[in-house]
Amino acid sequence: MSRNEQLFERAQRHIPGGVNSPVRAFGAVGGTPRFFTRGEGAYVWDADGKRYIDYVGSWGPLILGHAHPAVIDAVERAARNGLSFGAPTEAEIDLADLLCELLPSMQQLRLVSSGTEATMSAIRLARGFTGRNKLIKFEGCYHGHADSLLVKAGSGLLTFGNPSSAGVPAAVAADTIVLSYNDVAALEQAFAEQGNDIAAIIVEPVAGNMNLIEASPEFIAAMRKLTQDHGALLIYDEVMTGFRVGMQCAQGLHGITPDLTCLGKVVGGGMPLAAFGGRADVMAKLAPLGPVYQAGTLSGNPVAVAAGLATLNAIRNPGFFDTLSTNTRYLTDGLRALATSSGIPFSAQAVGGMFGIYFSANAPQNYQQAMQSDREHFNRFFHAMLDQGIYLAPSAFEAGFVSAAHTESDLKATIAAAQSVFSVS
């Protein structure tokens, strides 16, 4: 029995399913999850000492790669001064100032500890600001595990074929309107019928939890216009895309100014940190200024803030995203060309440092199309690549991530591994 197998067997005694987040369990792809002992740059090593080229990157935060020296140094310096205070620190102001400088739509923000906290708080704020209850989300988009959002969600819920969750009261879900991603007509109809009751739209502007799916320009424009026309708020959930697809996030690529934005992953540099923010008049409704309550004991944790500041300062280097985008496209173009030459139905696309691969002839545009991809073929591909030291997300419904630490030789090695896999598929 391998060390990974031993650890997984032990983990299942006291941790449900042996993991602390469901998609880590390899439930969709089968087999034993890898227990990692360390990471450096583009690589991770498992408990059996095997090295992998990593395209998960802690599910997106590690845009600089594992154990980046500047981030580690910042964390060590902050930790020596204390792990937490439950009181304000100057570094929190520094991070808030930097985020508002980098993202013009953010006039004010509040730091929290997870993407789920950011989205649930933004929705509560939108409801408190508008005095309305209805929320629009899109099928296959995942916005964390708050009750009202676990309705036809993506991420692990797709992985396990469960579009909802037990334990969510019907009354809680009743105010969530679920529409198809990229469906402008359905969106227009929803506002025509219930526009006066809709508090907000929440959307992944580049969906990454039903694999990578881009929002069409028409869909983006319709969301912005309809919310403005009906007095609702537009919430861009950029927990995944924030500073991952560009220096001004997905909203910069789209030329859109959302009313509220949720950030996470990259802004914490691998530590538990997230944020939500936007228009000053909306944010003024938050306690202690206004009636919408939100709090967090570890919000603005100084160690996490230090990691976030170090990461954001590093990605501000000129040309950072040009290089990252070029490398990500190199990977997806290479994989697509190999699959095509082997006669395998396959498509791939990339946005910034995010990518999606699909065992289908065309890249999906919504949840229904994503569900039609060949999951069994993906599972075989995943394990064959894993055997060759390539670590991809263990699900056909999760985006992948390239970091600044991935070198040309890493990308070529990945494509070479895929060539041998496709040749026997």
GROMACS .gro file of C-alpha atoms in nm:
model
  425
    1MET     CA    1   0.000   0.000   0.000
    2SER     CA    2   0.137   0.341  -0.099
    3ARG     CA    3   0.183   0.620   0.152
    4ASN     CA    4  -0.099   0.814  -0.020
    5GLU     CA    5  -0.330   0.516   0.026
    6GLN     CA    6  -0.230   0.479   0.389
    7LEU     CA    7  -0.301   0.843   0.459
    8PHE     CA    8  -0.637   0.832   0.279
    9GLU     CA    9  -0.740   0.526   0.477
   10ARG     CA   10  -0.642   0.699   0.800
   11ALA     CA   11  -0.811   1.026   0.702
   12GLN     CA   12  -1.146   0.858   0.651
   13ARG     CA   13  -1.163   0.756   1.016
   14HIS     CA   14  -1.224   1.107   1.147
   15ILE     CA   15  -1.278   1.328   0.838
   16PRO     CA   16  -1.597   1.270   0.632
   17GLY     CA   17  -1.485   1.119   0.304
   18GLY     CA   18  -1.125   1.165   0.412
   19VAL     CA   19  -1.109   1.523   0.284
   20ASN     CA   20  -1.191   1.873   0.403
   21SER     CA   21  -1.337   1.984   0.069
   22PRO     CA   22  -1.534   1.737  -0.145
   23VAL     CA   23  -1.367   1.773  -0.484
   24ARG     CA   24  -1.033   1.669  -0.332
   25ALA     CA   25  -1.165   1.318  -0.278
   26PHE     CA   26  -1.121   1.204  -0.642
   27GLY     CA   27  -1.486   1.099  -0.620
   28ALA     CA   28  -1.551   1.190  -0.984
   29VAL     CA   29  -1.236   1.041  -1.133
   30GLY     CA   30  -1.185   0.746  -0.898
   31GLY     CA   31  -0.870   0.638  -0.721
   32THR     CA   32  -0.676   0.773  -0.427
   33PRO     CA   33  -0.623   1.147  -0.377
   34ARG     CA   34  -0.268   1.266  -0.355
   35PHE     CA   35  -0.151   1.398  -0.018
   36PHE     CA   36   0.103   1.669  -0.084
   37THR     CA   37   0.401   1.735   0.139
   38ARG     CA   38   0.551   2.040  -0.028
   39GLY     CA   39   0.539   2.270  -0.329
   40GLU     CA   40   0.796   2.482  -0.507
   41GLY     CA   41   0.734   2.692  -0.816
   42ALA     CA   42   0.524   2.491  -1.062
   43TYR     CA   43   0.576   2.162  -0.878
   44VAL     CA   44   0.425   1.965  -0.592
   45TRP     CA   45   0.548   1.647  -0.427
   46ASP     CA   46   0.316   1.384  -0.283
   47ALA     CA   47   0.356   1.164   0.023
   48ASP     CA   48   0.528   0.897  -0.187
   49GLY     CA   49   0.789   1.146  -0.305
   50LYS     CA   50   0.658   1.176  -0.661
   51ARG     CA   51   0.684   1.516  -0.828
   52TYR     CA   52   0.404   1.664  -1.038
   53ILE     CA   53   0.371   1.967  -1.262
   54ASP     CA   54   0.077   2.135  -1.090
   55TYR     CA   55  -0.211   2.295  -1.282
   56VAL     CA   56  -0.441   2.329  -0.980
   57GLY     CA   57  -0.235   2.581  -0.783
   58SER     CA   58  -0.449   2.547  -0.471
   59TRP     CA   59  -0.749   2.604  -0.702
   60GLY     CA   60  -0.620   2.932  -0.838
   61PRO     CA   61  -0.455   3.148  -0.570
   62LEU     CA   62  -0.095   3.058  -0.648
   63ILE     CA   63  -0.051   3.275  -0.955
   64LEU     CA   64   0.320   3.313  -0.867
   65GLY     CA   65   0.364   2.941  -0.805
   66HIS     CA   66   0.423   2.754  -0.480
   67ALA     CA   67   0.636   2.903  -0.202
   68HIS     CA   68   0.727   3.219  -0.391
   69PRO     CA   69   1.017   3.378  -0.199
   70ALA     CA   70   0.860   3.724  -0.172
   71VAL     CA   71   0.533   3.582  -0.039
   72ILE     CA   72   0.702   3.348   0.207
   73ASP     CA   73   0.923   3.631   0.333
   74ALA     CA   74   0.621   3.859   0.383
   75VAL     CA   75   0.433   3.587   0.572
   76GLU     CA   76   0.730   3.511   0.796
   77ARG     CA   77   0.780   3.877   0.882
   78ALA     CA   78   0.411   3.925   0.961
   79ALA     CA   79   0.388   3.606   1.167
   80ARG     CA   80   0.676   3.714   1.389
   81ASN     CA   81   0.469   4.014   1.493
   82GLY     CA   82   0.164   3.807   1.586
   83LEU     CA   83  -0.086   3.582   1.410
   84SER     CA   84  -0.405   3.774   1.484
   85PHE     CA   85  -0.525   4.071   1.685
   86GLY     CA   86  -0.900   4.106   1.633
   87ALA     CA   87  -0.825   4.476   1.597
   88PRO     CA   88  -0.733   4.704   1.304
   89THR     CA   89  -0.385   4.700   1.150
   90GLU     CA   90  -0.220   4.937   0.905
   91ALA     CA   91  -0.162   4.654   0.658
   92GLU     CA   92  -0.540   4.617   0.616
   93ILE     CA   93  -0.553   4.979   0.500
   94ASP     CA   94  -0.261   4.919   0.264
   95LEU     CA   95  -0.441   4.625   0.104
   96ALA     CA   96  -0.772   4.812   0.079
   97ASP     CA   97  -0.597   5.111  -0.079
   98LEU     CA   98  -0.419   4.888  -0.331
   99LEU     CA   99  -0.733   4.696  -0.429
  100CYS     CA  100  -0.929   5.017  -0.480
  101GLU     CA  101  -0.642   5.157  -0.688
  102LEU     CA  102  -0.623   4.848  -0.907
  103LEU     CA  103  -0.998   4.802  -0.950
  104PRO     CA  104  -1.180   5.128  -1.036
  105SER     CA  105  -1.525   4.983  -0.958
  106MET     CA  106  -1.425   4.944  -0.593
  107GLN     CA  107  -1.472   5.264  -0.397
  108GLN     CA  108  -1.483   5.084  -0.064
  109LEU     CA  109  -1.439   4.723   0.044
  110ARG     CA  110  -1.456   4.490   0.339
  111LEU     CA  111  -1.201   4.212   0.398
  112VAL     CA  112  -1.324   3.863   0.491
  113SER     CA  113  -1.168   3.517   0.513
  114SER     CA  114  -1.326   3.317   0.229
  115GLY     CA  115  -1.499   3.350  -0.105
  116THR     CA  116  -1.817   3.213   0.048
  117GLU     CA  117  -1.814   3.492   0.307
  118ALA     CA  118  -1.760   3.748   0.032
  119THR     CA  119  -2.050   3.633  -0.186
  120MET     CA  120  -2.299   3.576   0.095
  121SER     CA  121  -2.216   3.918   0.241
  122ALA     CA  122  -2.247   4.090  -0.097
  123ILE     CA  123  -2.589   3.935  -0.151
  124ARG     CA  124  -2.710   4.036   0.195
  125LEU     CA  125  -2.583   4.386   0.127
  126ALA     CA  126  -2.758   4.400  -0.211
  127ARG     CA  127  -3.084   4.295  -0.051
  128GLY     CA  128  -3.041   4.544   0.232
  129PHE     CA  129  -2.959   4.827  -0.009
  130THR     CA  130  -3.247   4.762  -0.252
  131GLY     CA  131  -3.505   4.639  -0.002
  132ARG     CA  132  -3.576   4.346  -0.235
  133ASN     CA  133  -3.544   3.971  -0.189
  134LYS     CA  134  -3.506   3.805  -0.529
  135LEU     CA  135  -3.162   3.701  -0.656
  136ILE     CA  136  -3.066   3.583  -1.004
  137LYS     CA  137  -2.787   3.330  -1.041
  138PHE     CA  138  -2.695   3.109  -1.333
  139GLU     CA  139  -2.705   2.734  -1.365
  140GLY     CA  140  -2.362   2.581  -1.308
  141CYS     CA  141  -2.211   2.891  -1.148
  142TYR     CA  142  -2.074   2.829  -0.800
  143HIS     CA  143  -2.065   3.112  -0.549
  144GLY     CA  144  -1.977   2.930  -0.230
  145HIS     CA  145  -2.182   2.712   0.000
  146ALA     CA  146  -2.426   2.963   0.149
  147ASP     CA  147  -2.778   2.817   0.155
  148SER     CA  148  -2.938   3.048  -0.100
  149LEU     CA  149  -2.661   2.980  -0.351
  150LEU     CA  150  -2.667   2.599  -0.348
  151VAL     CA  151  -2.927   2.587  -0.622
  152LYS     CA  152  -2.807   2.427  -0.945
  153ALA     CA  153  -2.454   2.525  -0.853
  154GLY     CA  154  -2.125   2.422  -1.005
  155SER     CA  155  -1.791   2.304  -0.864
  156GLY     CA  156  -1.810   1.994  -0.643
  157LEU     CA  157  -2.188   1.982  -0.676
  158LEU     CA  158  -2.146   1.914  -1.047
  159THR     CA  159  -1.862   1.675  -0.982
  160PHE     CA  160  -2.088   1.461  -0.769
  161GLY     CA  161  -2.392   1.496  -0.994
  162ASN     CA  162  -2.589   1.676  -0.726
  163PRO     CA  163  -2.734   2.007  -0.848
  164SER     CA  164  -2.854   2.110  -0.503
  165SER     CA  165  -2.779   2.028  -0.141
  166ALA     CA  166  -2.963   1.859   0.141
  167GLY     CA  167  -3.015   2.082   0.442
  168VAL     CA  168  -3.119   2.385   0.238
  169PRO     CA  169  -3.480   2.481   0.327
  170ALA     CA  170  -3.709   2.530   0.029
  171ALA     CA  171  -3.806   2.870   0.167
  172VAL     CA  172  -3.443   2.985   0.154
  173ALA     CA  173  -3.399   2.874  -0.206
  174ALA     CA  174  -3.736   3.017  -0.314
  175ASP     CA  175  -3.597   3.367  -0.367
  176THR     CA  176  -3.316   3.244  -0.595
  177ILE     CA  177  -3.404   3.258  -0.965
  178VAL     CA  178  -3.183   3.023  -1.167
  179LEU     CA  179  -3.130   3.099  -1.535
  180SER     CA  180  -2.914   2.951  -1.808
  181TYR     CA  181  -2.571   3.110  -1.853
  182ASN     CA  182  -2.537   3.316  -2.171
  183ASP     CA  183  -2.916   3.314  -2.228
  184VAL     CA  184  -3.010   3.678  -2.292
  185ALA     CA  185  -3.376   3.603  -2.371
  186ALA     CA  186  -3.433   3.424  -2.039
  187LEU     CA  187  -3.268   3.712  -1.853
  188GLU     CA  188  -3.489   3.969  -2.025
  189GLN     CA  189  -3.798   3.763  -1.947
  190ALA     CA  190  -3.707   3.733  -1.579
  191PHE     CA  191  -3.676   4.111  -1.546
  192ALA     CA  192  -3.993   4.171  -1.745
  193GLU     CA  193  -4.186   3.948  -1.505
  194GLN     CA  194  -4.014   4.017  -1.170
  195GLY     CA  195  -3.789   4.317  -1.221
  196ASN     CA  196  -3.935   4.514  -0.930
  197ASP     CA  197  -3.852   4.230  -0.688
  198ILE     CA  198  -3.497   4.151  -0.806
  199ALA     CA  199  -3.224   4.276  -0.574
  200ALA     CA  200  -2.924   4.158  -0.775
  201ILE     CA  201  -2.765   3.937  -1.033
  202ILE     CA  202  -2.462   3.741  -0.917
  203VAL     CA  203  -2.245   3.595  -1.191
  204GLU     CA  204  -1.909   3.434  -1.255
  205PRO     CA  205  -1.798   3.663  -1.542
  206VAL     CA  206  -1.579   3.379  -1.662
  207ALA     CA  207  -1.730   3.063  -1.521
  208GLY     CA  208  -1.471   2.832  -1.373
  209ASN     CA  209  -1.682   2.585  -1.181
  210MET     CA  210  -1.853   2.407  -1.470
  211ASN     CA  211  -1.519   2.408  -1.645
  212LEU     CA  212  -1.415   2.735  -1.809
  213ILE     CA  213  -1.699   2.910  -1.992
  214GLU     CA  214  -1.680   3.269  -2.111
  215ALA     CA  215  -1.973   3.507  -2.092
  216SER     CA  216  -2.070   3.640  -2.435
  217PRO     CA  217  -2.052   4.016  -2.499
  218GLU     CA  218  -2.430   4.022  -2.550
  219PHE     CA  219  -2.490   3.848  -2.216
  220ILE     CA  220  -2.258   4.087  -2.032
  221ALA     CA  221  -2.425   4.393  -2.185
  222ALA     CA  222  -2.773   4.260  -2.104
  223MET     CA  223  -2.686   4.199  -1.738
  224ARG     CA  224  -2.553   4.552  -1.698
  225LYS     CA  225  -2.842   4.722  -1.879
  226LEU     CA  226  -3.122   4.525  -1.715
  227THR     CA  227  -2.990   4.577  -1.363
  228GLN     CA  228  -2.949   4.950  -1.423
  229ASP     CA  229  -3.294   4.983  -1.581
  230HIS     CA  230  -3.466   4.801  -1.294
  231GLY     CA  231  -3.271   4.936  -0.997
  232ALA     CA  232  -3.101   4.605  -0.921
  233LEU     CA  233  -2.731   4.553  -0.849
  234LEU     CA  234  -2.482   4.361  -1.062
  235ILE     CA  235  -2.244   4.150  -0.853
  236TYR     CA  236  -1.934   4.020  -1.029
  237ASP     CA  237  -1.811   3.714  -0.844
  238GLU     CA  238  -1.441   3.743  -0.924
  239VAL     CA  239  -1.325   3.514  -0.644
  240MET     CA  240  -1.167   3.299  -0.914
  241THR     CA  241  -1.108   3.549  -1.195
  242GLY     CA  242  -0.990   3.839  -0.979
  243PHE     CA  243  -0.630   3.925  -1.078
  244ARG     CA  244  -0.614   3.585  -1.247
  245VAL     CA  245  -0.735   3.684  -1.595
  246GLY     CA  246  -0.596   4.037  -1.602
  247MET     CA  247  -0.478   4.328  -1.388
  248GLN     CA  248  -0.832   4.471  -1.377
  249CYS     CA  249  -0.989   4.127  -1.350
  250ALA     CA  250  -1.269   4.006  -1.580
  251GLN     CA  251  -1.454   4.336  -1.548
  252GLY     CA  252  -1.156   4.509  -1.706
  253LEU     CA  253  -1.161   4.266  -1.998
  254HIS     CA  254  -1.537   4.320  -2.034
  255GLY     CA  255  -1.533   4.698  -1.998
  256ILE     CA  256  -1.799   4.667  -1.728
  257THR     CA  257  -1.836   4.849  -1.395
  258PRO     CA  258  -2.028   4.619  -1.160
  259ASP     CA  259  -2.197   4.758  -0.851
  260LEU     CA  260  -2.030   4.504  -0.623
  261THR     CA  261  -1.732   4.273  -0.673
  262CYS     CA  262  -1.628   3.965  -0.476
  263LEU     CA  263  -1.258   3.879  -0.466
  264GLY     CA  264  -1.065   3.587  -0.322
  265LYS     CA  265  -0.793   3.334  -0.408
  266VAL     CA  266  -0.519   3.550  -0.571
  267VAL     CA  267  -0.580   3.845  -0.334
  268GLY     CA  268  -0.480   3.619  -0.044
  269GLY     CA  269  -0.172   3.476  -0.214
  270GLY     CA  270  -0.263   3.128  -0.091
  271MET     CA  271  -0.379   3.233   0.256
  272PRO     CA  272  -0.746   3.247   0.366
  273LEU     CA  273  -0.847   3.597   0.258
  274ALA     CA  274  -1.122   3.746   0.043
  275ALA     CA  275  -1.301   4.076  -0.004
  276PHE     CA  276  -1.620   4.231  -0.131
  277GLY     CA  277  -1.667   4.591  -0.230
  278GLY     CA  278  -1.801   4.842  -0.478
  279ARG     CA  279  -2.002   5.162  -0.482
  280ALA     CA  280  -1.955   5.378  -0.174
  281ASP     CA  281  -2.328   5.440  -0.134
  282VAL     CA  282  -2.393   5.067  -0.129
  283MET     CA  283  -2.106   4.990   0.108
  284ALA     CA  284  -2.232   5.262   0.346
  285LYS     CA  285  -2.523   5.030   0.433
  286LEU     CA  286  -2.280   4.796   0.613
  287ALA     CA  287  -2.247   4.795   0.992
  288PRO     CA  288  -2.124   4.991   1.178
  289LEU     CA  289  -2.245   5.267   0.942
  290GLY     CA  290  -2.567   5.104   0.827
  291PRO     CA  291  -2.824   4.834   0.909
  292VAL     CA  292  -2.669   4.542   0.716
  293TYR     CA  293  -2.470   4.331   0.961
  294GLN     CA  294  -2.148   4.154   0.865
  295ALA     CA  295  -1.852   4.061   1.084
  296GLY     CA  296  -1.557   3.822   1.108
  297THR     CA  297  -1.318   3.750   1.391
  298LEU     CA  298  -1.026   3.678   1.156
  299SER     CA  299  -1.118   3.928   0.884
  300GLY     CA  300  -0.807   4.116   0.773
  301ASN     CA  301  -0.578   3.861   0.935
  302PRO     CA  302  -0.230   4.019   0.926
  303VAL     CA  303  -0.052   3.711   0.794
  304ALA     CA  304  -0.302   3.664   0.512
  305VAL     CA  305  -0.293   4.034   0.431
  306ALA     CA  306   0.087   4.018   0.405
  307ALA     CA  307   0.065   3.728   0.158
  308GLY     CA  308  -0.194   3.915  -0.047
  309LEU     CA  309   0.005   4.238  -0.062
  310ALA     CA  310   0.321   4.055  -0.168
  311THR     CA  311   0.134   3.869  -0.442
  312LEU     CA  312  -0.046   4.174  -0.581
  313ASN     CA  313   0.273   4.379  -0.586
  314ALA     CA  314   0.453   4.102  -0.776
  315ILE     CA  315   0.189   4.069  -1.049
  316ARG     CA  316   0.200   4.445  -1.115
  317ASN     CA  317   0.528   4.400  -1.301
  318PRO     CA  318   0.498   4.519  -1.664
  319GLY     CA  319   0.413   4.239  -1.905
  320PHE     CA  320   0.316   3.993  -1.632
  321PHE     CA  321  -0.025   3.909  -1.776
  322ASP     CA  322   0.095   3.917  -2.137
  323THR     CA  323   0.342   3.642  -2.056
  324LEU     CA  324   0.095   3.446  -1.843
  325SER     CA  325  -0.174   3.459  -2.112
  326THR     CA  326   0.071   3.358  -2.385
  327ASN     CA  327   0.189   3.058  -2.185
  328THR     CA  328  -0.165   2.948  -2.104
  329ARG     CA  329  -0.268   2.967  -2.470
  330TYR     CA  330   0.046   2.776  -2.568
  331LEU     CA  331  -0.069   2.492  -2.344
  332THR     CA  332  -0.429   2.484  -2.467
  333ASP     CA  333  -0.329   2.522  -2.833
  334GLY     CA  334  -0.084   2.235  -2.797
  335LEU     CA  335  -0.335   2.004  -2.634
  336ARG     CA  336  -0.603   2.089  -2.890
  337ALA     CA  337  -0.370   2.024  -3.183
  338LEU     CA  338  -0.266   1.686  -3.043
  339ALA     CA  339  -0.622   1.572  -2.980
  340THR     CA  340  -0.733   1.684  -3.327
  341SER     CA  341  -0.450   1.496  -3.495
  342SER     CA  342  -0.550   1.186  -3.298
  343GLY     CA  343  -0.914   1.216  -3.403
  344ILE     CA  344  -1.037   1.278  -3.047
  345PRO     CA  345  -1.334   1.511  -2.994
  346PHE     CA  346  -1.167   1.779  -2.785
  347SER     CA  347  -1.170   2.153  -2.735
  348ALA     CA  348  -0.986   2.397  -2.511
  349GLN     CA  349  -0.975   2.765  -2.435
  350ALA     CA  350  -0.789   3.008  -2.213
  351VAL     CA  351  -0.846   3.346  -2.047
  352GLY     CA  352  -0.546   3.498  -1.876
  353GLY     CA  353  -0.401   3.230  -1.647
  354MET     CA  354  -0.717   3.013  -1.654
  355PHE     CA  355  -0.789   2.734  -1.898
  356GLY     CA  356  -1.053   2.476  -1.975
  357ILE     CA  357  -1.025   2.144  -2.155
  358TYR     CA  358  -1.332   1.955  -2.275
  359PHE     CA  359  -1.376   1.615  -2.432
  360SER     CA  360  -1.630   1.751  -2.676
  361ALA     CA  361  -1.596   1.891  -3.028
  362ASN     CA  362  -1.692   2.243  -2.920
  363ALA     CA  363  -1.630   2.446  -2.607
  364PRO     CA  364  -1.954   2.466  -2.403
  365GLN     CA  365  -2.145   2.789  -2.358
  366ASN     CA  366  -2.364   2.686  -2.065
  367TYR     CA  367  -2.428   2.419  -1.803
  368GLN     CA  368  -2.628   2.189  -2.029
  369GLN     CA  369  -2.355   2.183  -2.291
  370ALA     CA  370  -2.089   2.129  -2.025
  371MET     CA  371  -2.277   1.825  -1.899
  372GLN     CA  372  -2.263   1.669  -2.247
  373SER     CA  373  -1.883   1.643  -2.246
  374ASP     CA  374  -1.733   1.293  -2.227
  375ARG     CA  375  -1.658   1.257  -1.858
  376GLU     CA  376  -1.531   0.901  -1.884
  377HIS     CA  377  -1.274   1.006  -2.143
  378PHE     CA  378  -1.165   1.289  -1.916
  379ASN     CA  379  -1.128   1.047  -1.623
  380ARG     CA  380  -0.901   0.820  -1.826
  381PHE     CA  381  -0.700   1.121  -1.944
  382PHE     CA  382  -0.669   1.254  -1.589
  383HIS     CA  383  -0.524   0.930  -1.451
  384ALA     CA  384  -0.293   0.877  -1.746
  385MET     CA  385  -0.155   1.229  -1.705
  386LEU     CA  386  -0.129   1.179  -1.328
  387ASP     CA  387   0.082   0.869  -1.389
  388GLN     CA  388   0.315   1.084  -1.598
  389GLY     CA  389   0.350   1.346  -1.327
  390ILE     CA  390   0.093   1.601  -1.445
  391TYR     CA  391  -0.156   1.713  -1.179
  392LEU     CA  392  -0.483   1.843  -1.323
  393ALA     CA  393  -0.805   1.922  -1.138
  394PRO     CA  394  -0.969   1.587  -1.050
  395SER     CA  395  -1.296   1.678  -1.220
  396ALA     CA  396  -1.417   1.740  -1.574
  397PHE     CA  397  -1.599   2.047  -1.440
  398GLU     CA  398  -1.314   2.254  -1.298
  399ALA     CA  399  -1.094   2.509  -1.472
  400GLY     CA  400  -0.717   2.472  -1.461
  401PHE     CA  401  -0.452   2.731  -1.378
  402VAL     CA  402  -0.111   2.823  -1.515
  403SER     CA  403   0.124   3.020  -1.290
  404ALA     CA  404   0.414   3.251  -1.358
  405ALA     CA  405   0.638   2.970  -1.232
  406HIS     CA  406   0.548   2.739  -1.523
  407THR     CA  407   0.839   2.745  -1.765
  408GLU     CA  408   0.843   2.667  -2.134
  409SER     CA  409   0.995   2.329  -2.052
  410ASP     CA  410   0.709   2.256  -1.809
  411LEU     CA  411   0.451   2.333  -2.076
  412LYS     CA  412   0.637   2.126  -2.336
  413ALA     CA  413   0.664   1.836  -2.092
  414THR     CA  414   0.290   1.853  -2.031
  415ILE     CA  415   0.213   1.853  -2.403
  416ALA     CA  416   0.455   1.564  -2.456
  417ALA     CA  417   0.281   1.367  -2.182
  418ALA     CA  418  -0.055   1.435  -2.345
  419GLN     CA  419   0.079   1.319  -2.681
  420SER     CA  420   0.159   0.977  -2.541
  421VAL     CA  421  -0.181   0.962  -2.371
  422PHE     CA  422  -0.376   1.065  -2.681
  423SER     CA  423  -0.186   0.816  -2.895
  424VAL     CA  424  -0.332   0.526  -2.698
  425SER     CA  425  -0.679   0.675  -2.631
   0.00000   0.00000   0.00000
